[in-house]
Short mmCIF file of C-alpha atoms in Angstrom, two decimals:
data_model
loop_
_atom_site.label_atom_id
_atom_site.label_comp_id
_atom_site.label_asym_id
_atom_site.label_seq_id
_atom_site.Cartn_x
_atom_site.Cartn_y
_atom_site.Cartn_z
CA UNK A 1 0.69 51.24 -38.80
CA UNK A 2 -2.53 49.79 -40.37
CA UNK A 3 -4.32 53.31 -39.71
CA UNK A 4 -1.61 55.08 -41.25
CA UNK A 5 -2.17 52.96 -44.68
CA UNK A 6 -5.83 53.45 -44.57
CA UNK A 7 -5.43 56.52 -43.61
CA UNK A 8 -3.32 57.23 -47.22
CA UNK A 9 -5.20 54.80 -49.00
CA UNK A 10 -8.50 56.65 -48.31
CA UNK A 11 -6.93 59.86 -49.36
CA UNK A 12 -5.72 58.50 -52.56
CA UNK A 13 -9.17 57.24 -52.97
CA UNK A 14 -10.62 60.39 -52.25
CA UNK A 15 -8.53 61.91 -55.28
CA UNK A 16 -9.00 60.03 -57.90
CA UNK A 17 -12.97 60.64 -57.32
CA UNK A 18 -12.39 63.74 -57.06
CA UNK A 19 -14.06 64.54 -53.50
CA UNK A 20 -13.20 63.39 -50.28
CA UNK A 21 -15.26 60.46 -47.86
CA UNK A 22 -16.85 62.40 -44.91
CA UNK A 23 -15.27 61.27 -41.33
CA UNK A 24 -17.38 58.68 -39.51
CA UNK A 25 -19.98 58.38 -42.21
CA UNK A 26 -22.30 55.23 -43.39
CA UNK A 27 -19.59 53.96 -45.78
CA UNK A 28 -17.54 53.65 -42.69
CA UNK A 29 -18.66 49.79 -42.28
CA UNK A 30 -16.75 48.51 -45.57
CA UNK A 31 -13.32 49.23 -44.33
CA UNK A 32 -10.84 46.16 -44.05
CA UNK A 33 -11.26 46.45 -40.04
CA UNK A 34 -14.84 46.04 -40.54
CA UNK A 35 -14.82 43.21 -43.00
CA UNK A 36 -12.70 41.27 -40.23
CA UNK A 37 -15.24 41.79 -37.49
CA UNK A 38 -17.97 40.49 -39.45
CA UNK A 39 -15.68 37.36 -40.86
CA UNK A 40 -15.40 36.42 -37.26
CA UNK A 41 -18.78 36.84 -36.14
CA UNK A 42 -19.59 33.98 -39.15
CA UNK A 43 -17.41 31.93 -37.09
CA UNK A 44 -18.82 32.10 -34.09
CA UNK A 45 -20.03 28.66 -32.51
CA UNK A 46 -23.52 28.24 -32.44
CA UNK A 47 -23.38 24.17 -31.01
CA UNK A 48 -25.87 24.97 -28.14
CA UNK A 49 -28.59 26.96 -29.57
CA UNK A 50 -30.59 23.51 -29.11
CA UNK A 51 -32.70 24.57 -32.86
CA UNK A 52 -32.80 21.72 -34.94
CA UNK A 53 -31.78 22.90 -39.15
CA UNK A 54 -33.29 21.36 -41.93
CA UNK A 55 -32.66 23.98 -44.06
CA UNK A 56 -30.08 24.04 -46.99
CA UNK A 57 -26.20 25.07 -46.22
CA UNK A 58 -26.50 28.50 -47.10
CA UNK A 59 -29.52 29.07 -45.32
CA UNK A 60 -27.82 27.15 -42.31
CA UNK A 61 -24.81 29.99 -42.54
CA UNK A 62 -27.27 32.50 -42.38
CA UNK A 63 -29.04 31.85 -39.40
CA UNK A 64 -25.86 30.97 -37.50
CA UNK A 65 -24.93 34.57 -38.38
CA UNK A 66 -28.17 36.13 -36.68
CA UNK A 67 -28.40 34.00 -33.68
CA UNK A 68 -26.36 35.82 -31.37
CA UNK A 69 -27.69 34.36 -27.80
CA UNK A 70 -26.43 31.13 -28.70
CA UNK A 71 -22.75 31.62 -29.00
CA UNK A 72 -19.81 30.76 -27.11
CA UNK A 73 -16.99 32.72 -26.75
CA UNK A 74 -13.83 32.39 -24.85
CA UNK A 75 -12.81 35.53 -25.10
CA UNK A 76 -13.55 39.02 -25.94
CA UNK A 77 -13.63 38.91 -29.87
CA UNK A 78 -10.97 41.75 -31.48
CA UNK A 79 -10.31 41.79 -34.65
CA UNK A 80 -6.74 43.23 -36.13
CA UNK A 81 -8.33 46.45 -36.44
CA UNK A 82 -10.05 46.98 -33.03
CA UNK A 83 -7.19 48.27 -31.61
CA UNK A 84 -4.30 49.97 -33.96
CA UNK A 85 -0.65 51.25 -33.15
CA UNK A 86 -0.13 55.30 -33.58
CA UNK A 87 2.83 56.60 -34.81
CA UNK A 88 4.07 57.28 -30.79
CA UNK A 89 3.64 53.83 -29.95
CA UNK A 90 0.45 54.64 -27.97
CA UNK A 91 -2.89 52.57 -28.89
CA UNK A 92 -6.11 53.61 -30.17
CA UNK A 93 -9.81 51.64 -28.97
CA UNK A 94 -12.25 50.89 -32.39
CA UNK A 95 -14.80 53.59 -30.23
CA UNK A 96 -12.38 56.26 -30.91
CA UNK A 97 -12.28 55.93 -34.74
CA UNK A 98 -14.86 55.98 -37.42
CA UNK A 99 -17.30 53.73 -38.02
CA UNK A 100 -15.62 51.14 -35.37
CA UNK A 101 -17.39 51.51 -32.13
CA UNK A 102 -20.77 50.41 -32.93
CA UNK A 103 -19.56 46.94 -34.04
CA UNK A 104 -17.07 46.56 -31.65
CA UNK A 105 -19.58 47.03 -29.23
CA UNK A 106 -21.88 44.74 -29.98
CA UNK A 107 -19.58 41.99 -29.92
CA UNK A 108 -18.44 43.01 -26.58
CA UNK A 109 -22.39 42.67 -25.49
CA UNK A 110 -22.33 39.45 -26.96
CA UNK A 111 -19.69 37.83 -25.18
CA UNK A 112 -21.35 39.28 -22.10
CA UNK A 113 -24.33 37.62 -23.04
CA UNK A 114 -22.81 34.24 -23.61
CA UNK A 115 -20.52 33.72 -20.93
CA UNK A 116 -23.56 34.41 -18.44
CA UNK A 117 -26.66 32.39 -20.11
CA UNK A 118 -24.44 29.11 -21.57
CA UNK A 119 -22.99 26.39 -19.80
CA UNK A 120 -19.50 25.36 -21.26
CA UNK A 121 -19.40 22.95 -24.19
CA UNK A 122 -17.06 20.63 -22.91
CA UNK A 123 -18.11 17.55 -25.28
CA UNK A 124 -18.61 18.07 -28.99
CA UNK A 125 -21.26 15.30 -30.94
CA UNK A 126 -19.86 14.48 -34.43
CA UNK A 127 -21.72 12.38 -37.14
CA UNK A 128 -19.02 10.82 -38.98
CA UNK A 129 -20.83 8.40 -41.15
CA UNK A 130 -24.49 6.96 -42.37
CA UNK A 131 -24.66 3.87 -43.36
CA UNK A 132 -28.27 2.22 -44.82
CA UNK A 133 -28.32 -1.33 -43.63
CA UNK A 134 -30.97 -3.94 -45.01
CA UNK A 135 -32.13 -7.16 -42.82
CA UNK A 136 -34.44 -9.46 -43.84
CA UNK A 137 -37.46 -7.78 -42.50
CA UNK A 138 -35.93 -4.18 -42.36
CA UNK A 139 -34.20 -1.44 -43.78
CA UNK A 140 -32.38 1.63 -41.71
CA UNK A 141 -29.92 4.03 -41.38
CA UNK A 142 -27.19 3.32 -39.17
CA UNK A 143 -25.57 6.88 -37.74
CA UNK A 144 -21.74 6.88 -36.10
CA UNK A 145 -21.26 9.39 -33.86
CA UNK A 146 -17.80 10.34 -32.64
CA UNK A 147 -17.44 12.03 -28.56
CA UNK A 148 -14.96 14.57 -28.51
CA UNK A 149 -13.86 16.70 -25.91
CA UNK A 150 -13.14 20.39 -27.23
CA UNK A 151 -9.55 21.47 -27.30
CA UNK A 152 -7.97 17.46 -27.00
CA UNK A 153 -6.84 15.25 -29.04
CA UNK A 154 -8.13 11.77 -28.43
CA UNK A 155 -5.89 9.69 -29.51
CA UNK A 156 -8.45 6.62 -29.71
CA UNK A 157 -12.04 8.17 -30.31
CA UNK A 158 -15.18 7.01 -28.35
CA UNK A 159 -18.00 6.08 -30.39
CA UNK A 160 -21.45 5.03 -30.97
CA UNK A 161 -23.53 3.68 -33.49
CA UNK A 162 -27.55 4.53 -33.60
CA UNK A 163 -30.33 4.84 -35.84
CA UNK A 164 -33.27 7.06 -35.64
CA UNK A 165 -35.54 4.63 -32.85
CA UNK A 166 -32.57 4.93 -31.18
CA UNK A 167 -32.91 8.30 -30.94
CA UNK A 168 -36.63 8.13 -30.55
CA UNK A 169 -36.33 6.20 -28.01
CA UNK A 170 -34.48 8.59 -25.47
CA UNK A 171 -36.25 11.62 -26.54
CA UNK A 172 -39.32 10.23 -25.65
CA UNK A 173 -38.05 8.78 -22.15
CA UNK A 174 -36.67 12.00 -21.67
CA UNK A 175 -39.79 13.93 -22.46
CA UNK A 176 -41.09 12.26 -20.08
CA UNK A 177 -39.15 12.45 -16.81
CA UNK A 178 -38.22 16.15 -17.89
CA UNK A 179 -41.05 17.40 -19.89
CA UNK A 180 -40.57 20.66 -18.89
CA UNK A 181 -36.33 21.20 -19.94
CA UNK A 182 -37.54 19.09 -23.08
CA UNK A 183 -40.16 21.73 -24.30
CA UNK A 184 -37.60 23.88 -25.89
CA UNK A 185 -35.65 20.66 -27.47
CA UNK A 186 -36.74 20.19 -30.61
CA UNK A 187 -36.48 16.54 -32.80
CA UNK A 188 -36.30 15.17 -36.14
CA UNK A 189 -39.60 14.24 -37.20
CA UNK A 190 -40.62 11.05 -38.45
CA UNK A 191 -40.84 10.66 -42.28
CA UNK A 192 -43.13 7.93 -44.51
CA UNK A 193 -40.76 8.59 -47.63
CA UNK A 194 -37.64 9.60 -48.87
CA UNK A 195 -36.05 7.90 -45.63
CA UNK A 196 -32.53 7.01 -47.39
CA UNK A 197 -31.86 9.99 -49.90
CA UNK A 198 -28.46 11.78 -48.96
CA UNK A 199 -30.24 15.16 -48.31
CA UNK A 200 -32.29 13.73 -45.36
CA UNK A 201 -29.39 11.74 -43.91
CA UNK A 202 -27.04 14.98 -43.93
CA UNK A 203 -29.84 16.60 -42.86
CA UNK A 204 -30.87 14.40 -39.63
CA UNK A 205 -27.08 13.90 -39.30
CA UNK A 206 -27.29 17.71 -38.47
CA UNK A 207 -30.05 17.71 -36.13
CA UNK A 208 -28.90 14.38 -34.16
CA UNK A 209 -25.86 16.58 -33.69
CA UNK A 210 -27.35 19.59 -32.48
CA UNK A 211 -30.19 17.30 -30.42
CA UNK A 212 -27.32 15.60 -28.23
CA UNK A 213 -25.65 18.93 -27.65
CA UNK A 214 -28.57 20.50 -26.71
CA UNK A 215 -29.33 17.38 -24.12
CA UNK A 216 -25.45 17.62 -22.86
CA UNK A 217 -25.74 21.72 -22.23
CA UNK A 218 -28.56 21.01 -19.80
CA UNK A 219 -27.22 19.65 -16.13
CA UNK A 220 -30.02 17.77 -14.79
CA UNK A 221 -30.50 15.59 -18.24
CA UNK A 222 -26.71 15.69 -18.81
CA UNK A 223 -26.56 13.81 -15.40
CA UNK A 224 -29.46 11.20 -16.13
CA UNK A 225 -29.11 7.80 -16.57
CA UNK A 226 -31.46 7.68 -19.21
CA UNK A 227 -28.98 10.02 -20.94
CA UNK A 228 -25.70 8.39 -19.84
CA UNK A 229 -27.11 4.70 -20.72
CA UNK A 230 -28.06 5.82 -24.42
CA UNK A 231 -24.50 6.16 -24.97
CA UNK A 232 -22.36 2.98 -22.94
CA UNK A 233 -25.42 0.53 -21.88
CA UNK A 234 -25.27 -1.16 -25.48
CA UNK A 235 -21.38 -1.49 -25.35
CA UNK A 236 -21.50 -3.35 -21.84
CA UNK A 237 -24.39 -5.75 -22.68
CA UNK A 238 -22.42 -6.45 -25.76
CA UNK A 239 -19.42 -6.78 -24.07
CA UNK A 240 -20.70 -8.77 -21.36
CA UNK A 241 -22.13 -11.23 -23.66
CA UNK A 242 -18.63 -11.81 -25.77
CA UNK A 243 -17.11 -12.31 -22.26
CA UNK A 244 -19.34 -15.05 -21.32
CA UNK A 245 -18.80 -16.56 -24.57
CA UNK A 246 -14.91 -16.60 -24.36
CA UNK A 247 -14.62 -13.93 -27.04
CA UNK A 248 -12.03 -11.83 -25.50
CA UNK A 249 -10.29 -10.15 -27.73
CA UNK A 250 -13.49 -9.08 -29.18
CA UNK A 251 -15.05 -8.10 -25.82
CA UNK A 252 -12.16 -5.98 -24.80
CA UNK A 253 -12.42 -3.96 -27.88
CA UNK A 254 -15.91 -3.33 -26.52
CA UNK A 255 -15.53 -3.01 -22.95
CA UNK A 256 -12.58 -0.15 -23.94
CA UNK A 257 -15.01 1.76 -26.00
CA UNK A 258 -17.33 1.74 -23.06
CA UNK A 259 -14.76 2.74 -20.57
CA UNK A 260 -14.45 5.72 -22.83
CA UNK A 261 -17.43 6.96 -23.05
CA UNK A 262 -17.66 6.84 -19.57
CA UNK A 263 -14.41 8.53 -19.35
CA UNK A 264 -15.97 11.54 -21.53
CA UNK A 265 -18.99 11.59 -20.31
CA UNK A 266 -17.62 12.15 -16.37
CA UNK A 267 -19.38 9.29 -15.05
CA UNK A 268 -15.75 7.55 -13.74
CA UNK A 269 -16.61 6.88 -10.39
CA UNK A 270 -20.29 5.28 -11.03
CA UNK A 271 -20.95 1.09 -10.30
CA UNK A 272 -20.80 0.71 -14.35
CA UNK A 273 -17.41 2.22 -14.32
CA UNK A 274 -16.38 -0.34 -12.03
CA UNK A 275 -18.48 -2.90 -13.95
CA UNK A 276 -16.26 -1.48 -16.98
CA UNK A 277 -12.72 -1.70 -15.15
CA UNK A 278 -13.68 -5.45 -14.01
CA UNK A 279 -14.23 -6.57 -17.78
CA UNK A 280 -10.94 -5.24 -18.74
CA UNK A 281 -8.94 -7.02 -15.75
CA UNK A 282 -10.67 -10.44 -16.77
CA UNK A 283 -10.13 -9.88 -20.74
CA UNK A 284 -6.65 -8.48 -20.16
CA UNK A 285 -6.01 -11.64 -17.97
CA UNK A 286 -7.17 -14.04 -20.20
CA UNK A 287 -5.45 -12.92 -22.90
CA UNK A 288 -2.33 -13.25 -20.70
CA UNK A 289 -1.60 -8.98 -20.70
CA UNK A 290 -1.46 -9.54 -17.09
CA UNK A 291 0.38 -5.96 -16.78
CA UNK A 292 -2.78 -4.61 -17.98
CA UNK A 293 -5.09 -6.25 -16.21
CA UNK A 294 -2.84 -5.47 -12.75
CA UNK A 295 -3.82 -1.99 -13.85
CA UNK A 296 -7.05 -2.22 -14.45
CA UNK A 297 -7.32 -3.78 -10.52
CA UNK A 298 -5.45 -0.75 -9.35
CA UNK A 299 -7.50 1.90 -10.77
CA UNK A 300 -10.82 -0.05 -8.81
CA UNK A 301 -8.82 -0.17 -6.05
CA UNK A 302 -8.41 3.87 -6.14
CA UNK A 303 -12.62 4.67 -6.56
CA UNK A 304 -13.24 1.81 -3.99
CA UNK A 305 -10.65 3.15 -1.52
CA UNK A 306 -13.22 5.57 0.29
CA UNK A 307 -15.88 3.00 0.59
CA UNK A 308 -16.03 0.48 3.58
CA UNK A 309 -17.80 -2.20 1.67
CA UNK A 310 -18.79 -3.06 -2.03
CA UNK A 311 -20.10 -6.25 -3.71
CA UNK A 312 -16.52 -6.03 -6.09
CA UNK A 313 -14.22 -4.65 -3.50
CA UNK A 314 -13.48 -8.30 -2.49
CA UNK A 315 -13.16 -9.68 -5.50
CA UNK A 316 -11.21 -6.72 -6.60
CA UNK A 317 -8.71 -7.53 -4.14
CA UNK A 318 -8.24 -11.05 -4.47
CA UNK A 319 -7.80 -10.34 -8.65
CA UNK A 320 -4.57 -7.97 -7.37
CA UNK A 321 -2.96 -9.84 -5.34
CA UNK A 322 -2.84 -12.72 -7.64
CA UNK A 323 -1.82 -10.32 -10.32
CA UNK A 324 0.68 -8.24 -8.40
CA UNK A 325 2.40 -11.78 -7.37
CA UNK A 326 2.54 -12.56 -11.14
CA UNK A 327 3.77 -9.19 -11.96
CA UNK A 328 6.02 -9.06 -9.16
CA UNK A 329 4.24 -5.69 -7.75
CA UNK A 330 3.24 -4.73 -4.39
CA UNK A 331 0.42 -6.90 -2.84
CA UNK A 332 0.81 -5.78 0.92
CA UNK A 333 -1.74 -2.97 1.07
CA UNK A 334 -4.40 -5.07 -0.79
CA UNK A 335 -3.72 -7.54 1.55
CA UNK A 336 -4.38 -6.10 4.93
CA UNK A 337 -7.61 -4.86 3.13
CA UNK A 338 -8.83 -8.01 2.42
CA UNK A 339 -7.74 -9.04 6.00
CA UNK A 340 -9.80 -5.91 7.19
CA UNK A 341 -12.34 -7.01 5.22
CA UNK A 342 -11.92 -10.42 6.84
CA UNK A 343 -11.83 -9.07 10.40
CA UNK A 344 -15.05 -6.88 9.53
CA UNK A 345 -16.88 -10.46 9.12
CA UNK A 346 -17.00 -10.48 5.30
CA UNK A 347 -16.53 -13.92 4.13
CA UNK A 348 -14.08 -13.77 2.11
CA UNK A 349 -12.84 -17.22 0.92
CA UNK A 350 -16.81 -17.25 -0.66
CA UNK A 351 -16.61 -14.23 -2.20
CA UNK A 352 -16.90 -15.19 -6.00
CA UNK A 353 -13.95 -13.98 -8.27
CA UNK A 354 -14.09 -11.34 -10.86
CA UNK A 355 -15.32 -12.77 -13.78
CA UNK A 356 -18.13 -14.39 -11.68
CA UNK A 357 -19.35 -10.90 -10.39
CA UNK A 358 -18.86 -10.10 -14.38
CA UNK A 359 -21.15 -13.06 -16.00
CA UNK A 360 -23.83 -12.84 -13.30
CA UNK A 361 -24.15 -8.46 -13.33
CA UNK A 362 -27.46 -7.77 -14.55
CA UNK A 363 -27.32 -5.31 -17.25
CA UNK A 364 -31.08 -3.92 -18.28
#
């Protein structure tokens, strides 16, 4: 149907001017189908090309229109016109009209091209807000950054909150350990003035973006703990200092934001995930949501049930049964575990109780 109106719209064209277009010549490029190719291909994510822009926006949409190798497709791009209806009901490829294969076939290329050299981008790094903050001996710029997992909806949204050392600080640890997946990562440089105008905040805003999504699309740093640690390692010290302080409400604000980061960043099944799960047992149990914090036990229970001993498998279990009494749940399995545990020579009437393990974790 669409190639039947251009095909009349083209003659009517041809008309008025008096002469006709020749088939398949250079003008064949500003037809509607064409115009919706290239509108996609402006589109097109470019989140892991790892190439830090300080340019201006419009410069910014022009480069993300050239760099092809750096896009991420999930499928084939085809646009309305790449394949049209005939009158018989039978269909048509772009190759087979005018002016439609050579586009159409560099697309194709370049999804071939990006499914093979790119890793998926699971995890998307958004700068939601800049903040300047002034101490007494200081002045920065505080950045927010939101974790979000493509395609989801999180209902409550993992965050952080860094400023530039911050950032510093891990690309130069980094460097270090992986100097040579770090030589094509590139960072904000350091600037004497003109620190806390809006264009360089949007601007590094930009770059801290693309710099952590560049980090996350390579495995080996993805998987590092100086990596991981940027992200929840200030969330537990801080929680773990408003526990010991008997500020639980506030701590369990802060040990949920760290159990989701974990929880995005794939790291569920690591010691500081348990860490994470015991400070929301003892907050939730403190602040009498003993339902919660019954929870809390069970998921431990579940990553601990594969390993034969662990400095908070004992305490894990004594914190359930208590709480499944309270509750009025199921306590029988976690008993004969401690009692295995028991039989196995662990001594478990000294084992210190969940918030103990909690006050005395070292967290560095």
């Amino acid at each position: 149907m669409a190639a039947r109106i251009l095909h009349r719209l083209r003659h009517a064209l041809a008309g008025e001017g008096g002469r006709e277009e020749p088939a398949g010549g250079g003008e064949a490029e500003d037809c509607p189908e064409s115009s919706e190719l290239e509108d996609d291909t402006e589109g097109l994510s470019t989140r892991l090309s790892g190439t830090l822009s300080f340019t201006s926006h419009e410069d910014e949409e022009e480069e993300e229109e050239g760099d092809g190798a750096s896009e991420e497709l999930e499928e084939p791009p085809q646009a309305p016109g790449a394949a049209a209806g005939t009158e018989d009901g039978e269909w048509v490829s772009a190759a087979e009209r005018p002016g439609g294969s050579l586009l159409t076939r560099q697309l194709q290329e370049l999804w071939r091209r990006s499914r093979g050299s790119l890793a998926p981008q699971r995890l998307l790094f958004e700068v939601t807000s800049a903040s300047v903050v002034s101490e007494r001996s200081s002045k920065y710029v505080l950045y927010t950054i939101y974790l979000i997992r493509s395609g989801q909806f999180d209902k409550a949204p993992a965050t952080i909150a860094r400023r530039y050392s911050d950032f510093e600080q891990l690309n130069r640890r980094l460097r270090c350990r992986f100097s040579c997946d770090m030589a094509s990562v590139a960072f904000p440089r350091k600037r004497l003035r003109r620190n806390f105008t809006a264009e360089t905040i949007a601007k590094r805003s930009r770059a801290f973006e693309q710099f952590l999504s560049h980090l996350y699309s390579i495995d080996e740093i993805r998987r590092s703990p100086e990596f991981l640690e940027f992200f929840f390692l200030p969330d537990l010290q801080a929680a773990q200092r408003l526990t010991c302080t008997g500020m639980y409400r506030e701590a369990l604000a802060t040990w949920a934001n760290a159990y989701r980061l974990q929880d995005r960043l794939g790291v569920c099944s690591s010691g500081r995930f348990l860490l994470t799960l015991a400070g929301l047992a003892v907050c939730h149990q403190e602040l009498d949501q003993l339902s919660e914090a019954h929870g809390c036990c069970e998921q431990a229970l579940q990553l601990l049930e594969a390993q034969g001993s662990h400095p908070l498998l004992g305490p894990f279990l004594q914190a359930h049964i208590h709480l499944a009494w309270k509750v009025g749940k199921d306590k029988r399995r976690s008993e004969a575990r401690l009692q295995d545990l028991w039989e196995a020579g662990l001594p478990v009437q000294q084992q210190p109780s969940l918030k103990e393990c909690l006050i005395k974790e070292p967290l560095e």
